[in-house]
Coordinates of C-alpha atoms in Angstrom, one line a residue:
M1 CA -25.5 24.4 -14.6
F2 CA -22.3 22.5 -15.0
E3 CA -21.0 25.1 -17.3
I4 CA -21.6 27.7 -14.7
L5 CA -20.0 25.7 -12.1
A6 CA -16.9 24.9 -14.0
G7 CA -16.6 28.5 -14.9
N8 CA -16.8 29.8 -11.5
I9 CA -14.2 27.2 -10.3
M10 CA -11.8 28.0 -13.2
S11 CA -12.1 31.7 -12.5
L12 CA -11.1 31.2 -8.9
W13 CA -7.8 32.9 -7.6
G14 CA -5.5 33.0 -4.7
W15 CA -6.4 31.4 -1.5
K16 CA -9.9 30.4 -2.7
R17 CA -8.3 28.4 -5.4
N18 CA -5.8 26.6 -3.3
A19 CA -8.3 26.0 -0.5
L20 CA -10.7 24.2 -3.0
A21 CA -7.7 22.1 -4.3
F22 CA -7.2 21.1 -0.6
F23 CA -10.7 20.3 -0.1
S24 CA -10.9 18.2 -3.2
G25 CA -7.8 16.1 -2.3
A26 CA -9.2 15.8 1.3
I27 CA -12.7 14.4 0.4
L28 CA -11.0 11.8 -1.8
T29 CA -9.8 10.0 1.2
L30 CA -13.4 8.9 1.8
A31 CA -12.8 6.6 -1.2
L32 CA -10.0 4.8 0.9
P33 CA -10.6 2.0 3.3
P34 CA -12.3 1.7 5.6
F35 CA -15.0 3.9 4.1
D36 CA -14.6 2.9 0.4
F37 CA -16.9 5.5 -1.0
F38 CA -15.4 5.4 -4.5
A39 CA -18.0 7.7 -6.1
V40 CA -16.2 10.7 -4.4
G41 CA -13.7 10.7 -7.1
F42 CA -16.2 11.9 -9.6
I43 CA -16.2 15.1 -7.5
S44 CA -12.6 15.3 -6.6
F45 CA -11.0 15.1 -10.2
P46 CA -13.5 17.3 -12.1
I47 CA -12.8 20.0 -9.6
L48 CA -8.9 19.4 -10.1
I49 CA -9.5 19.5 -14.0
W50 CA -11.3 22.8 -13.8
L51 CA -8.8 24.3 -11.3
L52 CA -6.0 23.4 -13.7
E53 CA -7.8 24.5 -16.7
G54 CA -8.1 28.1 -15.1
A55 CA -4.5 28.0 -14.0
A56 CA -3.0 30.7 -16.2
P57 CA 0.7 31.5 -15.8
S58 CA 2.1 35.1 -15.5
P59 CA 2.4 36.8 -18.9
N60 CA 6.2 37.2 -18.1
A61 CA 6.7 33.4 -17.2
R62 CA 9.0 31.4 -19.3
G63 CA 9.8 27.8 -19.7
A64 CA 8.9 25.6 -16.6
L65 CA 7.7 28.8 -14.6
R66 CA 4.7 28.7 -16.8
L67 CA 3.6 25.5 -15.0
Y68 CA 4.2 27.0 -11.5
P69 CA 0.5 27.7 -11.0
S70 CA -0.6 24.2 -11.9
A71 CA 2.1 22.9 -9.5
V72 CA 0.7 24.8 -6.7
I73 CA -2.8 23.6 -7.3
G74 CA -1.5 19.9 -7.5
W75 CA 0.5 20.5 -4.3
F76 CA -2.6 21.6 -2.3
F77 CA -4.6 18.7 -3.8
G78 CA -1.9 16.3 -2.6
F79 CA -1.5 17.9 0.6
G80 CA -5.2 17.6 1.6
Y81 CA -5.2 13.7 0.3
F82 CA -2.2 12.9 2.5
V83 CA -3.1 14.9 5.5
F84 CA -6.5 13.3 5.7
G85 CA -5.2 9.8 4.4
L86 CA -2.3 9.5 6.7
W87 CA -2.9 11.4 9.9
W88 CA -3.1 8.1 11.8
L89 CA 0.7 7.8 11.5
A90 CA 0.8 10.2 14.4
N91 CA -0.4 7.2 16.6
A92 CA 2.9 5.4 16.1
L93 CA 4.8 8.1 17.8
L94 CA 2.5 7.8 20.9
A95 CA 2.5 4.1 21.1
Q96 CA 5.2 3.8 23.6
G97 CA 4.7 7.1 25.5
N98 CA 5.4 10.8 24.8
E99 CA 9.1 10.5 23.8
F100 CA 8.3 11.4 20.3
I101 CA 5.4 14.0 20.8
W102 CA 7.7 16.8 19.5
A103 CA 7.6 14.8 16.0
L104 CA 3.9 14.9 15.8
P105 CA 3.6 17.9 13.2
L106 CA 6.1 16.2 11.1
A107 CA 4.1 13.1 10.7
V108 CA 0.8 15.0 10.5
F109 CA 1.9 17.8 8.1
G110 CA 5.5 17.3 7.3
L111 CA 5.3 14.0 5.5
P112 CA 2.2 14.9 3.6
A113 CA 3.9 18.3 2.5
F114 CA 6.7 16.2 1.1
L115 CA 4.5 13.6 -0.6
A116 CA 2.3 16.4 -2.0
L117 CA 5.4 17.3 -4.2
F118 CA 4.6 14.3 -6.4
Y119 CA 1.2 15.5 -7.1
A120 CA 2.6 18.9 -7.8
G121 CA 4.7 17.0 -10.3
A122 CA 1.6 15.2 -11.6
A123 CA -0.1 18.5 -12.3
M124 CA 3.0 19.9 -14.1
I125 CA 3.4 16.9 -16.4
G126 CA -0.3 16.8 -17.0
K127 CA -0.5 20.6 -17.9
S128 CA 2.7 20.4 -20.2
I129 CA 0.5 18.1 -22.6
W130 CA -2.7 19.4 -21.8
G131 CA -5.5 19.0 -24.3
N132 CA -9.1 19.9 -24.2
G133 CA -12.0 17.8 -23.0
I134 CA -11.0 14.1 -23.1
G135 CA -7.3 15.1 -23.8
A136 CA -7.2 17.1 -20.4
A137 CA -8.3 14.0 -18.5
A138 CA -5.7 11.7 -20.3
A139 CA -3.1 14.3 -19.6
L140 CA -3.9 14.3 -15.8
A141 CA -4.0 10.4 -15.9
F142 CA -0.5 10.4 -17.5
G143 CA 0.8 12.9 -15.0
F144 CA -0.6 10.9 -12.1
G145 CA 0.5 7.6 -13.6
I146 CA 4.1 8.8 -13.7
S147 CA 4.2 10.6 -10.5
E148 CA 2.7 7.5 -8.6
W149 CA 5.2 5.4 -10.3
L150 CA 8.1 7.8 -9.0
R151 CA 6.6 7.7 -5.5
A152 CA 6.8 3.9 -5.4
T153 CA 10.4 4.1 -6.5
I154 CA 12.7 6.9 -5.4
F155 CA 14.0 7.6 -2.1
T156 CA 13.3 3.7 -1.4
G157 CA 9.6 4.4 -2.2
F158 CA 6.5 5.0 -0.2
P159 CA 3.5 3.9 -2.4
W160 CA 1.0 4.0 0.4
N161 CA -2.5 4.8 -0.9
G162 CA -1.8 5.2 -4.5
I163 CA -4.9 6.8 -6.3
G164 CA -5.7 3.4 -7.9
L165 CA -6.7 2.0 -4.4
T166 CA -9.7 4.6 -4.5
A167 CA -11.2 2.6 -7.5
M168 CA -10.9 -0.9 -6.0
P169 CA -13.2 -1.2 -3.1
S170 CA -14.2 -4.8 -3.5
P171 CA -12.7 -7.9 -5.2
V172 CA -15.0 -7.5 -8.3
M173 CA -13.5 -4.0 -8.8
M174 CA -10.1 -5.2 -8.1
Q175 CA -9.7 -7.7 -11.0
S176 CA -8.4 -5.1 -13.5
A177 CA -5.2 -5.0 -11.4
S178 CA -4.6 -8.5 -12.8
I179 CA -3.9 -6.9 -16.1
F180 CA -2.4 -3.5 -15.3
G181 CA -1.2 -3.9 -11.7
V182 CA -1.8 -1.1 -9.2
T183 CA 0.7 0.9 -11.1
G184 CA -1.6 1.0 -14.2
M185 CA -4.7 1.4 -12.1
N186 CA -3.4 4.6 -10.6
A187 CA -3.4 6.1 -14.1
L188 CA -6.8 4.6 -15.1
A189 CA -8.5 5.6 -11.9
V190 CA -7.6 9.3 -12.6
L191 CA -8.7 9.1 -16.0
V192 CA -12.1 7.6 -15.2
F193 CA -12.7 10.1 -12.4
A194 CA -11.5 13.1 -14.4
L195 CA -13.6 12.4 -17.8
P196 CA -16.9 13.7 -16.4
S197 CA -15.3 17.2 -16.2
T198 CA -16.3 17.5 -19.8
V199 CA -19.8 18.4 -18.7
G200 CA -18.5 21.9 -17.8
L201 CA -17.5 22.5 -21.4
H202 CA -19.5 23.9 -24.4
K203 CA -18.6 21.4 -27.1
H204 CA -19.1 17.6 -26.8
R205 CA -19.9 18.0 -23.0
F206 CA -21.2 14.4 -22.6
S207 CA -18.5 12.7 -24.3
G208 CA -16.5 12.3 -21.2
P209 CA -19.2 11.0 -19.0
F210 CA -20.1 8.5 -21.6
L211 CA -16.5 7.2 -22.1
A212 CA -16.2 7.2 -18.2
L213 CA -19.4 5.0 -18.0
C214 CA -17.9 2.7 -20.8
L215 CA -14.7 2.3 -18.9
L216 CA -16.4 1.7 -15.5
V217 CA -18.7 -0.8 -17.0
A218 CA -15.8 -2.6 -18.6
H219 CA -13.9 -2.6 -15.3
G220 CA -16.9 -4.1 -13.5
T221 CA -17.9 -6.6 -16.0
Y222 CA -14.2 -7.9 -16.3
G223 CA -14.1 -8.2 -12.4
Y224 CA -17.6 -10.0 -12.3
W225 CA -16.6 -12.4 -15.2
R226 CA -13.3 -13.2 -13.5
I227 CA -14.9 -13.8 -10.0
Y228 CA -18.1 -15.5 -11.0
E229 CA -17.3 -17.2 -14.1
I230 CA -13.5 -18.0 -14.1
A231 CA -13.3 -18.4 -10.4
A232 CA -16.8 -20.4 -10.3
V233 CA -14.4 -23.4 -11.0
Q234 CA -12.8 -22.7 -7.7
T235 CA -9.0 -23.7 -7.3
Q236 CA -9.0 -26.4 -4.5
P237 CA -7.0 -25.9 -1.5
N238 CA -3.7 -27.7 -1.6
G239 CA -4.4 -29.9 1.5
K240 CA -2.2 -28.0 3.8
I241 CA -3.7 -26.1 6.9
V242 CA -2.2 -22.9 8.3
R243 CA -2.9 -21.3 11.6
L244 CA -2.8 -17.6 11.9
V245 CA -2.2 -16.3 15.5
Q246 CA -3.5 -12.8 16.7
P247 CA -2.8 -12.1 20.2
S248 CA -3.5 -8.2 20.0
Y249 CA -1.0 -6.8 22.3
K250 CA -0.6 -3.1 22.9
Q251 CA 2.7 -1.8 21.6
S252 CA 3.6 -0.5 25.1
E253 CA 3.2 -4.1 26.4
K254 CA 5.4 -6.0 23.8
W255 CA 9.0 -5.2 25.1
D256 CA 7.9 -4.7 28.7
E257 CA 10.6 -6.9 30.7
P258 CA 8.2 -8.5 33.3
E259 CA 5.8 -9.3 30.5
R260 CA 8.1 -11.2 28.0
D261 CA 7.6 -14.5 29.4
K262 CA 3.9 -14.3 29.7
I263 CA 3.6 -13.2 26.1
F264 CA 5.9 -16.0 24.9
A265 CA 3.8 -18.5 26.8
N266 CA 0.5 -17.1 25.4
Y267 CA 1.8 -17.3 21.9
L268 CA 2.7 -21.1 22.8
S269 CA -0.9 -21.6 24.3
L270 CA -2.6 -20.1 21.1
S271 CA -0.4 -22.2 18.9
T272 CA -1.1 -25.4 20.4
Q273 CA -4.9 -25.1 21.3
I274 CA -7.3 -27.7 19.9
S275 CA -9.3 -26.3 16.7
E276 CA -12.9 -25.8 17.7
S277 CA -13.8 -27.4 14.3
N278 CA -11.6 -30.5 15.1
Q279 CA -9.7 -30.1 11.8
P280 CA -6.4 -31.7 11.6
K281 CA -3.4 -30.1 13.3
P282 CA -2.0 -27.2 11.3
D283 CA 0.9 -27.9 9.0
L284 CA 2.0 -24.3 9.3
I285 CA 1.7 -21.9 12.2
I286 CA 2.3 -18.0 11.7
W287 CA 3.2 -15.4 14.3
P288 CA 3.1 -11.8 13.6
E289 CA 5.9 -9.3 13.0
T290 CA 8.5 -9.1 16.0
A291 CA 6.2 -11.6 17.9
V292 CA 9.1 -13.2 19.8
P293 CA 9.7 -10.7 22.6
F294 CA 13.4 -11.3 23.1
I295 CA 16.4 -12.3 21.0
F296 CA 16.8 -16.2 20.7
T297 CA 20.6 -15.9 21.2
D298 CA 19.6 -14.5 24.7
R299 CA 17.1 -17.1 25.4
P300 CA 18.2 -20.5 23.7
Q301 CA 15.8 -22.2 26.0
A302 CA 12.8 -20.6 24.2
L303 CA 13.8 -22.8 21.1
S304 CA 13.6 -25.9 23.2
A305 CA 10.1 -24.8 24.4
L306 CA 9.1 -24.4 20.8
G307 CA 10.5 -27.8 19.9
A308 CA 8.4 -29.3 22.8
A309 CA 5.3 -27.5 21.6
L310 CA 5.5 -28.3 17.8
D311 CA 4.8 -31.7 16.4
D312 CA 7.7 -33.2 14.1
N313 CA 5.9 -32.2 10.9
Q314 CA 4.8 -28.7 12.0
I315 CA 6.7 -25.6 10.9
L316 CA 6.3 -22.2 12.5
L317 CA 7.0 -18.9 11.0
A318 CA 7.7 -16.2 13.5
G319 CA 8.5 -12.7 13.5
A320 CA 11.5 -11.9 15.6
V321 CA 14.5 -9.6 15.9
R322 CA 17.6 -11.4 14.6
Q323 CA 21.0 -10.6 16.0
E324 CA 24.1 -10.7 13.8
G325 CA 27.5 -10.4 15.5
Q326 CA 28.7 -10.8 19.0
R327 CA 29.8 -7.9 21.1
D328 CA 31.7 -10.2 23.4
A329 CA 33.8 -11.2 20.4
G330 CA 34.4 -7.6 19.3
E331 CA 32.2 -7.8 16.3
T332 CA 29.9 -5.3 14.8
V333 CA 26.3 -6.2 15.9
R334 CA 23.5 -5.6 13.7
Y335 CA 19.8 -6.3 14.2
H336 CA 17.4 -7.6 11.5
N337 CA 13.6 -7.5 11.4
S338 CA 13.1 -11.0 10.5
M339 CA 10.8 -13.9 9.7
L340 CA 12.2 -17.1 11.2
A341 CA 11.1 -20.7 10.0
I342 CA 11.4 -23.1 13.0
N343 CA 10.9 -26.8 12.7
G344 CA 9.4 -29.3 15.1
K345 CA 12.9 -29.8 16.8
G346 CA 13.1 -26.2 17.8
E347 CA 15.7 -25.6 15.0
I348 CA 15.8 -22.4 13.1
I349 CA 15.9 -23.8 9.6
D350 CA 15.7 -20.5 7.4
A351 CA 15.3 -16.8 8.0
A352 CA 14.4 -13.8 5.7
D353 CA 15.4 -10.3 6.7
K354 CA 13.2 -7.3 6.0
V355 CA 14.7 -5.6 2.8
H356 CA 12.3 -2.4 2.8
L357 CA 12.8 -0.8 6.1
V358 CA 10.3 1.9 7.3
P359 CA 12.0 5.6 7.2
F360 CA 12.3 7.1 10.7
G361 CA 10.6 3.9 12.1
E362 CA 13.3 1.4 11.5
Y363 CA 16.1 3.3 10.1
L364 CA 17.2 7.0 9.9
P365 CA 18.0 8.6 6.5
F366 CA 21.1 10.6 7.1
G367 CA 21.4 8.5 10.4
D368 CA 24.6 9.9 11.8
L369 CA 23.5 13.5 11.3
L370 CA 20.2 13.0 12.9
R371 CA 21.5 11.0 15.9
S372 CA 23.9 13.7 16.5
L373 CA 20.9 15.9 16.9
G374 CA 19.4 13.5 19.3
V375 CA 16.8 11.9 16.8
Q376 CA 16.3 8.2 17.3
E377 CA 14.2 5.5 15.4
V378 CA 10.8 5.1 16.7
A379 CA 10.7 1.3 16.5
M380 CA 14.0 0.6 18.0
P381 CA 16.8 2.9 19.0
G382 CA 20.0 2.3 16.8
G383 CA 17.4 0.9 14.2
F384 CA 17.6 -2.2 12.0
S385 CA 19.9 -3.2 9.1
A386 CA 18.2 -4.1 5.8
G387 CA 18.3 -7.6 4.3
S388 CA 20.3 -7.8 1.2
A389 CA 17.7 -9.3 -0.9
Q390 CA 14.2 -10.9 -0.8
H391 CA 14.4 -14.6 0.1
I392 CA 12.0 -17.5 -0.9
F393 CA 11.3 -20.1 1.8
K394 CA 11.6 -23.7 0.5
L395 CA 10.4 -25.7 3.5
P396 CA 9.8 -29.3 3.8
N397 CA 6.3 -30.5 2.6
L398 CA 5.1 -26.8 1.9
P399 CA 4.7 -24.9 -1.3
K400 CA 7.4 -22.2 -2.0
I401 CA 6.7 -19.2 0.2
L402 CA 7.5 -15.6 -0.4
P403 CA 7.9 -13.8 3.1
L404 CA 7.1 -10.2 3.2
I405 CA 7.4 -8.3 6.4
C406 CA 5.1 -5.5 7.4
Y407 CA 5.0 -2.6 4.8
E408 CA 7.1 -4.6 2.2
I409 CA 3.6 -5.8 1.0
I410 CA 2.7 -2.3 -0.2
F411 CA 5.0 -2.2 -3.0
P412 CA 3.2 -2.7 -6.5
G413 CA 4.9 -5.5 -8.4
V414 CA 6.9 -7.0 -5.6
T415 CA 5.3 -10.3 -6.1
A416 CA 6.0 -10.2 -9.8
E417 CA 9.8 -9.2 -9.3
E418 CA 10.6 -11.4 -6.4
N419 CA 8.3 -14.5 -6.3
D420 CA 10.5 -17.0 -8.0
G421 CA 7.7 -19.5 -8.5
A422 CA 6.3 -18.8 -5.0
K423 CA 2.9 -20.4 -4.5
I424 CA 2.0 -18.6 -1.3
V425 CA 2.8 -15.0 0.0
V426 CA 3.2 -14.8 3.9
N427 CA 2.9 -11.2 5.3
I428 CA 3.4 -10.6 8.9
T429 CA 3.0 -7.2 10.5
N430 CA 2.3 -5.3 13.8
D431 CA -0.3 -2.7 13.1
A432 CA -0.8 -2.2 16.7
W433 CA 1.3 1.0 16.3
Y434 CA -1.7 2.6 14.6
G435 CA -4.4 1.9 16.9
R436 CA -8.0 1.8 15.9
S437 CA -7.6 4.0 12.9
P438 CA -7.8 3.6 9.0
G439 CA -4.2 2.4 8.9
P440 CA -4.8 -1.2 9.4
Y441 CA -7.6 -1.3 7.0
Q442 CA -5.5 0.5 4.2
H443 CA -2.7 -1.9 4.9
F444 CA -4.7 -4.8 4.6
R445 CA -6.3 -3.6 1.3
L446 CA -2.9 -2.9 -0.1
A447 CA -1.9 -6.6 0.8
Q448 CA -5.1 -7.9 -1.0
L449 CA -4.1 -6.3 -4.2
R450 CA -0.8 -8.2 -4.2
S451 CA -2.8 -11.4 -4.4
V452 CA -4.8 -9.9 -7.4
E453 CA -1.7 -8.8 -9.3
S454 CA 0.0 -12.1 -9.0
G455 CA -2.8 -14.7 -8.6
V456 CA -0.8 -16.0 -5.4
P457 CA -2.7 -16.4 -2.3
L458 CA -1.9 -14.3 0.6
I459 CA -1.6 -15.4 4.3
R460 CA -1.4 -12.7 6.8
S461 CA -0.7 -12.6 10.5
A462 CA -1.0 -9.2 12.3
N463 CA -0.4 -8.6 16.0
N464 CA -3.7 -6.9 16.5
G465 CA -5.4 -7.4 13.0
I466 CA -6.2 -7.7 10.4
S467 CA -5.1 -11.3 10.1
G468 CA -6.6 -13.5 7.3
E469 CA -6.2 -15.5 4.1
V470 CA -6.8 -13.9 0.7
D471 CA -7.2 -16.1 -2.4
G472 CA -5.5 -15.4 -5.8
Y473 CA -8.6 -13.3 -6.7
G474 CA -8.4 -11.0 -3.6
R475 CA -11.4 -12.6 -1.9
V476 CA -10.9 -13.0 1.9
V477 CA -11.3 -16.6 2.7
A478 CA -11.2 -16.0 6.5
A479 CA -10.2 -13.2 8.7
L480 CA -9.9 -12.0 12.4
A481 CA -11.0 -8.5 12.9
L482 CA -9.2 -5.7 14.4
D483 CA -8.1 -6.2 18.0
V484 CA -9.7 -9.7 18.2
V485 CA -7.7 -12.2 20.2
G486 CA -7.6 -15.6 18.8
V487 CA -6.5 -18.0 16.0
I488 CA -7.9 -19.1 12.7
D489 CA -7.2 -22.5 11.0
V490 CA -7.6 -22.4 7.2
P491 CA -6.8 -24.5 4.4
I492 CA -4.0 -22.9 2.2
A493 CA -5.4 -21.9 -1.2
S494 CA -3.7 -23.1 -4.3
A495 CA -2.1 -20.4 -6.6
L496 CA -3.6 -19.4 -9.8
E497 CA -2.0 -19.4 -13.4
P498 CA 0.5 -16.4 -13.5
T499 CA -1.8 -13.3 -14.4
I500 CA -1.3 -11.0 -17.4
Y501 CA 0.4 -8.5 -15.2
I502 CA 2.8 -11.1 -14.0
R503 CA 3.8 -12.1 -17.5
H504 CA 3.6 -8.8 -19.4
G505 CA 3.1 -6.1 -16.6
Q506 CA 5.8 -3.7 -17.8
R507 CA 4.8 -3.8 -21.3
V508 CA 1.2 -3.3 -20.6
I509 CA 1.9 -0.3 -18.3
F510 CA 4.2 1.1 -21.0
L511 CA 1.5 0.8 -23.6
L512 CA -1.1 2.3 -21.4
F513 CA 0.9 5.4 -20.6
A514 CA 2.1 5.8 -24.1
A515 CA -1.8 5.7 -25.2
L516 CA -2.5 8.5 -22.6
F517 CA 0.4 10.5 -23.8
A518 CA -0.7 10.1 -27.4
I519 CA -4.4 11.0 -26.7
S520 CA -3.6 14.1 -24.7
S521 CA -0.7 15.3 -27.1
L522 CA -3.0 14.9 -30.2
T523 CA -5.8 17.0 -28.7
K524 CA -3.4 19.4 -27.7
L525 CA -2.1 19.8 -31.4
R526 CA -5.7 19.8 -32.7
R527 CA -6.4 22.7 -30.2
R528 CA -3.5 24.7 -31.3
Y529 CA -4.4 24.0 -34.9
R530 CA -8.0 25.2 -34.4
I531 CA -6.8 28.5 -32.6
T532 CA -4.2 29.0 -35.5
K533 CA -7.0 28.5 -38.1
S534 CA -9.5 30.8 -36.4
V535 CA -6.8 33.5 -36.4

């Protein structure tokens, strides 16, 4: 039966082949949060393997043109995956009215069309070293591993929903990221999902499913062992209490002039309310991204109000727009999306500016050209300026903190490259842009994985959710659901010992990619040898 199915798929041509590639990419999004039906990967990737197996070049094609049919299949697969995985980005264009309604097609179809080029590249890379059976799966895994790494790196990077995310629906299934990171898991997920494609072959048809089962069992067993054996001796909290504030304001309300004082007063009220569990007052209070509804230089009295609200030994980390320079003094004015550290005297004692800005949301690529055409940033006309480098907070009586603002948390390895001994990652965000959609759930999952990669606990405050604390194993200690209004007080978890990924991540990924390349290349050479020998 599988041989017939594989043969029929391999023989597809024209629009039917492209439509099936689009469909196989689209259904893979069911493996993403909030659905987490990871088994669908065992449908999507065998279909992709069989489609690529049947992608024959034109007899007259030479060089890279021989890979063109494979690139088309990879592109349609990626287009389906990104259209159905990122459609919710369109909500951001309508969050403050209809000003950007003209850009909806660009968000829903334009960005996926561009991102699909990376998967076209994955198919081309894989097909260039294509072996047979297990070798084909290894080749495709190598291609996707390289392409996902490029997607996270070039053009400032956009590693949202890497394929590895589809194989990590729960903390037990996330633990392999402590060895390979998400970069390595992208390749391993493709390998495991693609291996069952061998059931459509005449020889060694069950070798692929057997190897996939072995890898899946190893993945789950390692996760179970790490969670229930290693983590059974749980890391004790470090004695500090953090309060996460989630006010759940609609994006259209946040910068409404008459509402600004009410919003600020509500933040103060939530920050100072008595804990229902009669816990000690929090040592650290965290407000979401751009929580402060004005610029402090315009409202210096707001800092005085904070000083009156906070105890002497409390520190507030607040998302705010930071202004640099004064127009009155003839200086160039820049605005930063920042996290400010404010002490009990109402003094700003430290600040971190967002380094990775969101393209088109916070800054415009080719800004001068696009502004001349009337295009503006969605988040703030004129846009933000990027910070020069990631900055560690070294605050009184608190562990070292790595501040990451909004989508900075989605980059694989950021906690390895920038942590400088940080014992906590604090992520603030405003996912109200995306409404009740898969977006906030995907964002939270990506944030969880940074903790698994690094072993460093994550504390996350989001305007409308999902706010919460995640320990170094990726387990949710406490959380506020989407659109819930309130606060949670939770002990700050202690950091784990540096993970294998933190200590040896680049070497591990290099060895993994080298092994996949070797397996696929060797099976390709063996295939050629058999063909030559038979002739």
